[in-house]
């Protein structure tokens, strides 16, 4: 019995969902890193956040964001360039995890746990890495360091989370699944560099690009999502919470052009896959979707 396209998409969607074992591993990693960082800095109320907390994270599960809000006693960092706090957190994490496992990024420190990714993108339910984000509370918002500019930027994870919840509900609870699927496409190593950077931009665009409600068919939803992303990737996309710098800030002209090409190609491939089903070529259609997305899209 061959899988229908709808069944295949449902299976794909559930494979990209966070399961309990993965959440347990993420909590364990959070606990381990928090217990250590609390010995190094005055931290209060650290929490798992970003796409992980919103259920818009894709697989393999990596770069889970953890905010580490610091107490008043650490406020001297806030007056210094953003690179200072990032360097100090990096040095602290290197002491525990070693130079090779720790990488400074623009707004966080990445800690890699050295987990193996299998051919089918499975990781034995383990989290590959986390992003440690030093932060200060600022009213209802947070301020986090931006190493690229040396400044601190404002953010509010609660507002981002609420927007995602609202969009999901307005889309018959299919919005987050569609976002995870396109983020999975974006992460496919076949592209080399990610076409859309940061991948949060896909979620931010989805707030506007998935509209009019769920049409009932995954293949058509994905096809038109890719087409709309291709058409609008060159626009300026503001922080949905109106606090931080534009989410599209690192999409320069060359990146936009490349992303546009790849998104357009993806929309065309999706169109072709839909056409194959109309011709009764279900198996070929499944293969086309697998080629488009990657190994987590099921063939059976
Ligand atoms: N320019 C910005 N202004 C304000 N907040 C931002 C900005 N960029 C990111 N954020 C917040 O920081 C969080 C973590 O950023 P990150 O780039 O890891 O995105 P993400 O949604 O977690 O996606 P990914 O699945 O790629 O990790 C985002 O989810 C968002 O809440
Ligand atoms: Mg993240």
PDB file of N, CA and C in Angstrom, residues 20-58:
ATOM      1  N   UNK A  20       8.550  13.731  23.690  1.00  0.00           N
ATOM      2  CA  UNK A  20       8.850  13.818  25.118  1.00  0.00           C
ATOM      3  C   UNK A  20      10.323  13.549  25.426  1.00  0.00           C
ATOM      4  N   UNK A  21      10.892  12.550  24.754  1.00  0.00           N
ATOM      5  CA  UNK A  21      12.299  12.218  25.009  1.00  0.00           C
ATOM      6  C   UNK A  21      13.209  13.396  24.676  1.00  0.00           C
ATOM      7  N   UNK A  22      12.876  14.086  23.580  1.00  0.00           N
ATOM      8  CA  UNK A  22      13.683  15.241  23.186  1.00  0.00           C
ATOM      9  C   UNK A  22      13.522  16.378  24.191  1.00  0.00           C
ATOM     10  N   UNK A  23      12.302  16.550  24.660  1.00  0.00           N
ATOM     11  CA  UNK A  23      12.087  17.602  25.658  1.00  0.00           C
ATOM     12  C   UNK A  23      12.803  17.274  26.967  1.00  0.00           C
ATOM     13  N   UNK A  24      12.817  15.992  27.309  1.00  0.00           N
ATOM     14  CA  UNK A  24      13.534  15.581  28.523  1.00  0.00           C
ATOM     15  C   UNK A  24      15.033  15.841  28.372  1.00  0.00           C
ATOM     16  N   UNK A  25      15.562  15.531  27.197  1.00  0.00           N
ATOM     17  CA  UNK A  25      16.986  15.768  26.974  1.00  0.00           C
ATOM     18  C   UNK A  25      17.298  17.268  26.999  1.00  0.00           C
ATOM     19  N   UNK A  26      16.407  18.072  26.402  1.00  0.00           N
ATOM     20  CA  UNK A  26      16.609  19.529  26.417  1.00  0.00           C
ATOM     21  C   UNK A  26      16.589  20.057  27.851  1.00  0.00           C
ATOM     22  N   UNK A  27      15.654  19.554  28.666  1.00  0.00           N
ATOM     23  CA  UNK A  27      15.590  19.991  30.070  1.00  0.00           C
ATOM     24  C   UNK A  27      16.851  19.601  30.817  1.00  0.00           C
ATOM     25  N   UNK A  28      17.330  18.389  30.558  1.00  0.00           N
ATOM     26  CA  UNK A  28      18.545  17.925  31.242  1.00  0.00           C
ATOM     27  C   UNK A  28      19.739  18.806  30.869  1.00  0.00           C
ATOM     28  N   UNK A  29      19.835  19.154  29.591  1.00  0.00           N
ATOM     29  CA  UNK A  29      20.934  20.010  29.142  1.00  0.00           C
ATOM     30  C   UNK A  29      20.811  21.414  29.736  1.00  0.00           C
ATOM     31  N   UNK A  30      19.584  21.904  29.764  1.00  0.00           N
ATOM     32  CA  UNK A  30      19.336  23.205  30.373  1.00  0.00           C
ATOM     33  C   UNK A  30      19.800  23.197  31.827  1.00  0.00           C
ATOM     34  N   UNK A  31      19.417  22.151  32.540  1.00  0.00           N
ATOM     35  CA  UNK A  31      19.755  22.043  33.956  1.00  0.00           C
ATOM     36  C   UNK A  31      21.274  22.020  34.151  1.00  0.00           C
ATOM     37  N   UNK A  32      21.929  21.220  33.334  1.00  0.00           N
ATOM     38  CA  UNK A  32      23.386  21.086  33.443  1.00  0.00           C
ATOM     39  C   UNK A  32      24.088  22.442  33.208  1.00  0.00           C
ATOM     40  N   UNK A  33      23.682  23.125  32.133  1.00  0.00           N
ATOM     41  CA  UNK A  33      24.338  24.390  31.785  1.00  0.00           C
ATOM     42  C   UNK A  33      23.995  25.462  32.823  1.00  0.00           C
ATOM     43  N   UNK A  34      22.750  25.480  33.266  1.00  0.00           N
ATOM     44  CA  UNK A  34      22.333  26.471  34.260  1.00  0.00           C
ATOM     45  C   UNK A  34      23.091  26.276  35.572  1.00  0.00           C
ATOM     46  N   UNK A  35      23.208  25.008  36.016  1.00  0.00           N
ATOM     47  CA  UNK A  35      23.894  24.762  37.287  1.00  0.00           C
ATOM     48  C   UNK A  35      25.332  25.243  37.223  1.00  0.00           C
ATOM     49  N   UNK A  36      25.943  25.045  36.073  1.00  0.00           N
ATOM     50  CA  UNK A  36      27.309  25.505  35.908  1.00  0.00           C
ATOM     51  C   UNK A  36      27.391  27.039  35.843  1.00  0.00           C
ATOM     52  N   UNK A  37      26.564  27.659  34.976  1.00  0.00           N
ATOM     53  CA  UNK A  37      26.671  29.118  34.802  1.00  0.00           C
ATOM     54  C   UNK A  37      26.309  29.892  36.072  1.00  0.00           C
ATOM     55  N   UNK A  38      25.452  29.285  36.904  1.00  0.00           N
ATOM     56  CA  UNK A  38      25.116  29.941  38.180  1.00  0.00           C
ATOM     57  C   UNK A  38      26.318  30.024  39.115  1.00  0.00           C
ATOM     58  N   UNK A  39      27.323  29.193  38.895  1.00  0.00           N
ATOM     59  CA  UNK A  39      28.543  29.300  39.708  1.00  0.00           C
ATOM     60  C   UNK A  39      29.464  30.405  39.189  1.00  0.00           C
ATOM     61  N   UNK A  40      29.182  30.900  37.988  1.00  0.00           N
ATOM     62  CA  UNK A  40      30.063  31.884  37.341  1.00  0.00           C
ATOM     63  C   UNK A  40      29.488  33.296  37.304  1.00  0.00           C
ATOM     64  N   UNK A  41      28.168  33.398  37.202  1.00  0.00           N
ATOM     65  CA  UNK A  41      27.517  34.708  37.084  1.00  0.00           C
ATOM     66  C   UNK A  41      26.305  34.751  38.007  1.00  0.00           C
ATOM     67  N   UNK A  42      25.892  35.979  38.370  1.00  0.00           N
ATOM     68  CA  UNK A  42      24.660  36.133  39.158  1.00  0.00           C
ATOM     69  C   UNK A  42      23.472  36.143  38.213  1.00  0.00           C
ATOM     70  N   UNK A  43      22.810  35.000  38.142  1.00  0.00           N
ATOM     71  CA  UNK A  43      21.732  34.797  37.166  1.00  0.00           C
ATOM     72  C   UNK A  43      20.434  34.523  37.912  1.00  0.00           C
ATOM     73  N   UNK A  44      19.351  35.018  37.342  1.00  0.00           N
ATOM     74  CA  UNK A  44      18.056  34.757  37.985  1.00  0.00           C
ATOM     75  C   UNK A  44      16.984  34.477  36.935  1.00  0.00           C
ATOM     76  N   UNK A  45      16.354  33.320  37.022  1.00  0.00           N
ATOM     77  CA  UNK A  45      15.198  33.033  36.180  1.00  0.00           C
ATOM     78  C   UNK A  45      15.511  32.672  34.745  1.00  0.00           C
ATOM     79  N   UNK A  46      16.554  31.849  34.540  1.00  0.00           N
ATOM     80  CA  UNK A  46      16.885  31.423  33.167  1.00  0.00           C
ATOM     81  C   UNK A  46      15.769  30.537  32.606  1.00  0.00           C
ATOM     82  N   UNK A  47      15.573  30.591  31.286  1.00  0.00           N
ATOM     83  CA  UNK A  47      14.483  29.803  30.683  1.00  0.00           C
ATOM     84  C   UNK A  47      14.769  29.432  29.229  1.00  0.00           C
ATOM     85  N   UNK A  48      14.210  28.290  28.830  1.00  0.00           N
ATOM     86  CA  UNK A  48      14.271  27.831  27.439  1.00  0.00           C
ATOM     87  C   UNK A  48      13.355  28.703  26.599  1.00  0.00           C
ATOM     88  N   UNK A  49      13.853  29.154  25.443  1.00  0.00           N
ATOM     89  CA  UNK A  49      13.054  30.102  24.661  1.00  0.00           C
ATOM     90  C   UNK A  49      13.291  29.916  23.165  1.00  0.00           C
ATOM     91  N   UNK A  50      13.067  30.947  22.356  1.00  0.00           N
ATOM     92  CA  UNK A  50      13.254  30.867  20.907  1.00  0.00           C
ATOM     93  C   UNK A  50      12.258  29.901  20.277  1.00  0.00           C
ATOM     94  N   UNK A  51      12.633  29.417  19.095  1.00  0.00           N
ATOM     95  CA  UNK A  51      11.707  28.546  18.360  1.00  0.00           C
ATOM     96  C   UNK A  51      11.435  27.260  19.144  1.00  0.00           C
ATOM     97  N   UNK A  52      12.383  26.831  19.969  1.00  0.00           N
ATOM     98  CA  UNK A  52      12.159  25.615  20.761  1.00  0.00           C
ATOM     99  C   UNK A  52      10.900  25.770  21.628  1.00  0.00           C
ATOM    100  N   UNK A  53      10.820  26.882  22.315  1.00  0.00           N
ATOM    101  CA  UNK A  53       9.697  27.093  23.231  1.00  0.00           C
ATOM    102  C   UNK A  53       8.389  27.361  22.484  1.00  0.00           C
ATOM    103  N   UNK A  54       8.491  27.791  21.235  1.00  0.00           N
ATOM    104  CA  UNK A  54       7.275  28.075  20.444  1.00  0.00           C
ATOM    105  C   UNK A  54       6.842  26.890  19.595  1.00  0.00           C
ATOM    106  N   UNK A  55       7.604  25.797  19.617  1.00  0.00           N
ATOM    107  CA  UNK A  55       7.333  24.637  18.756  1.00  0.00           C
ATOM    108  C   UNK A  55       7.450  24.978  17.276  1.00  0.00           C
ATOM    109  N   UNK A  56       8.373  25.885  16.956  1.00  0.00           N
ATOM    110  CA  UNK A  56       8.653  26.144  15.542  1.00  0.00           C
ATOM    111  C   UNK A  56      10.096  25.744  15.211  1.00  0.00           C
ATOM    112  N   UNK A  57      10.718  25.004  16.103  1.00  0.00           N
ATOM    113  CA  UNK A  57      12.065  24.484  15.854  1.00  0.00           C
ATOM    114  C   UNK A  57      11.940  23.289  14.927  1.00  0.00           C
ATOM    115  N   UNK A  58      12.926  23.128  14.036  1.00  0.00           N
ATOM    116  CA  UNK A  58      12.887  21.977  13.147  1.00  0.00           C
ATOM    117  C   UNK A  58      13.895  20.932  13.605  1.00  0.00           C
TER     118      UNK A  58
END
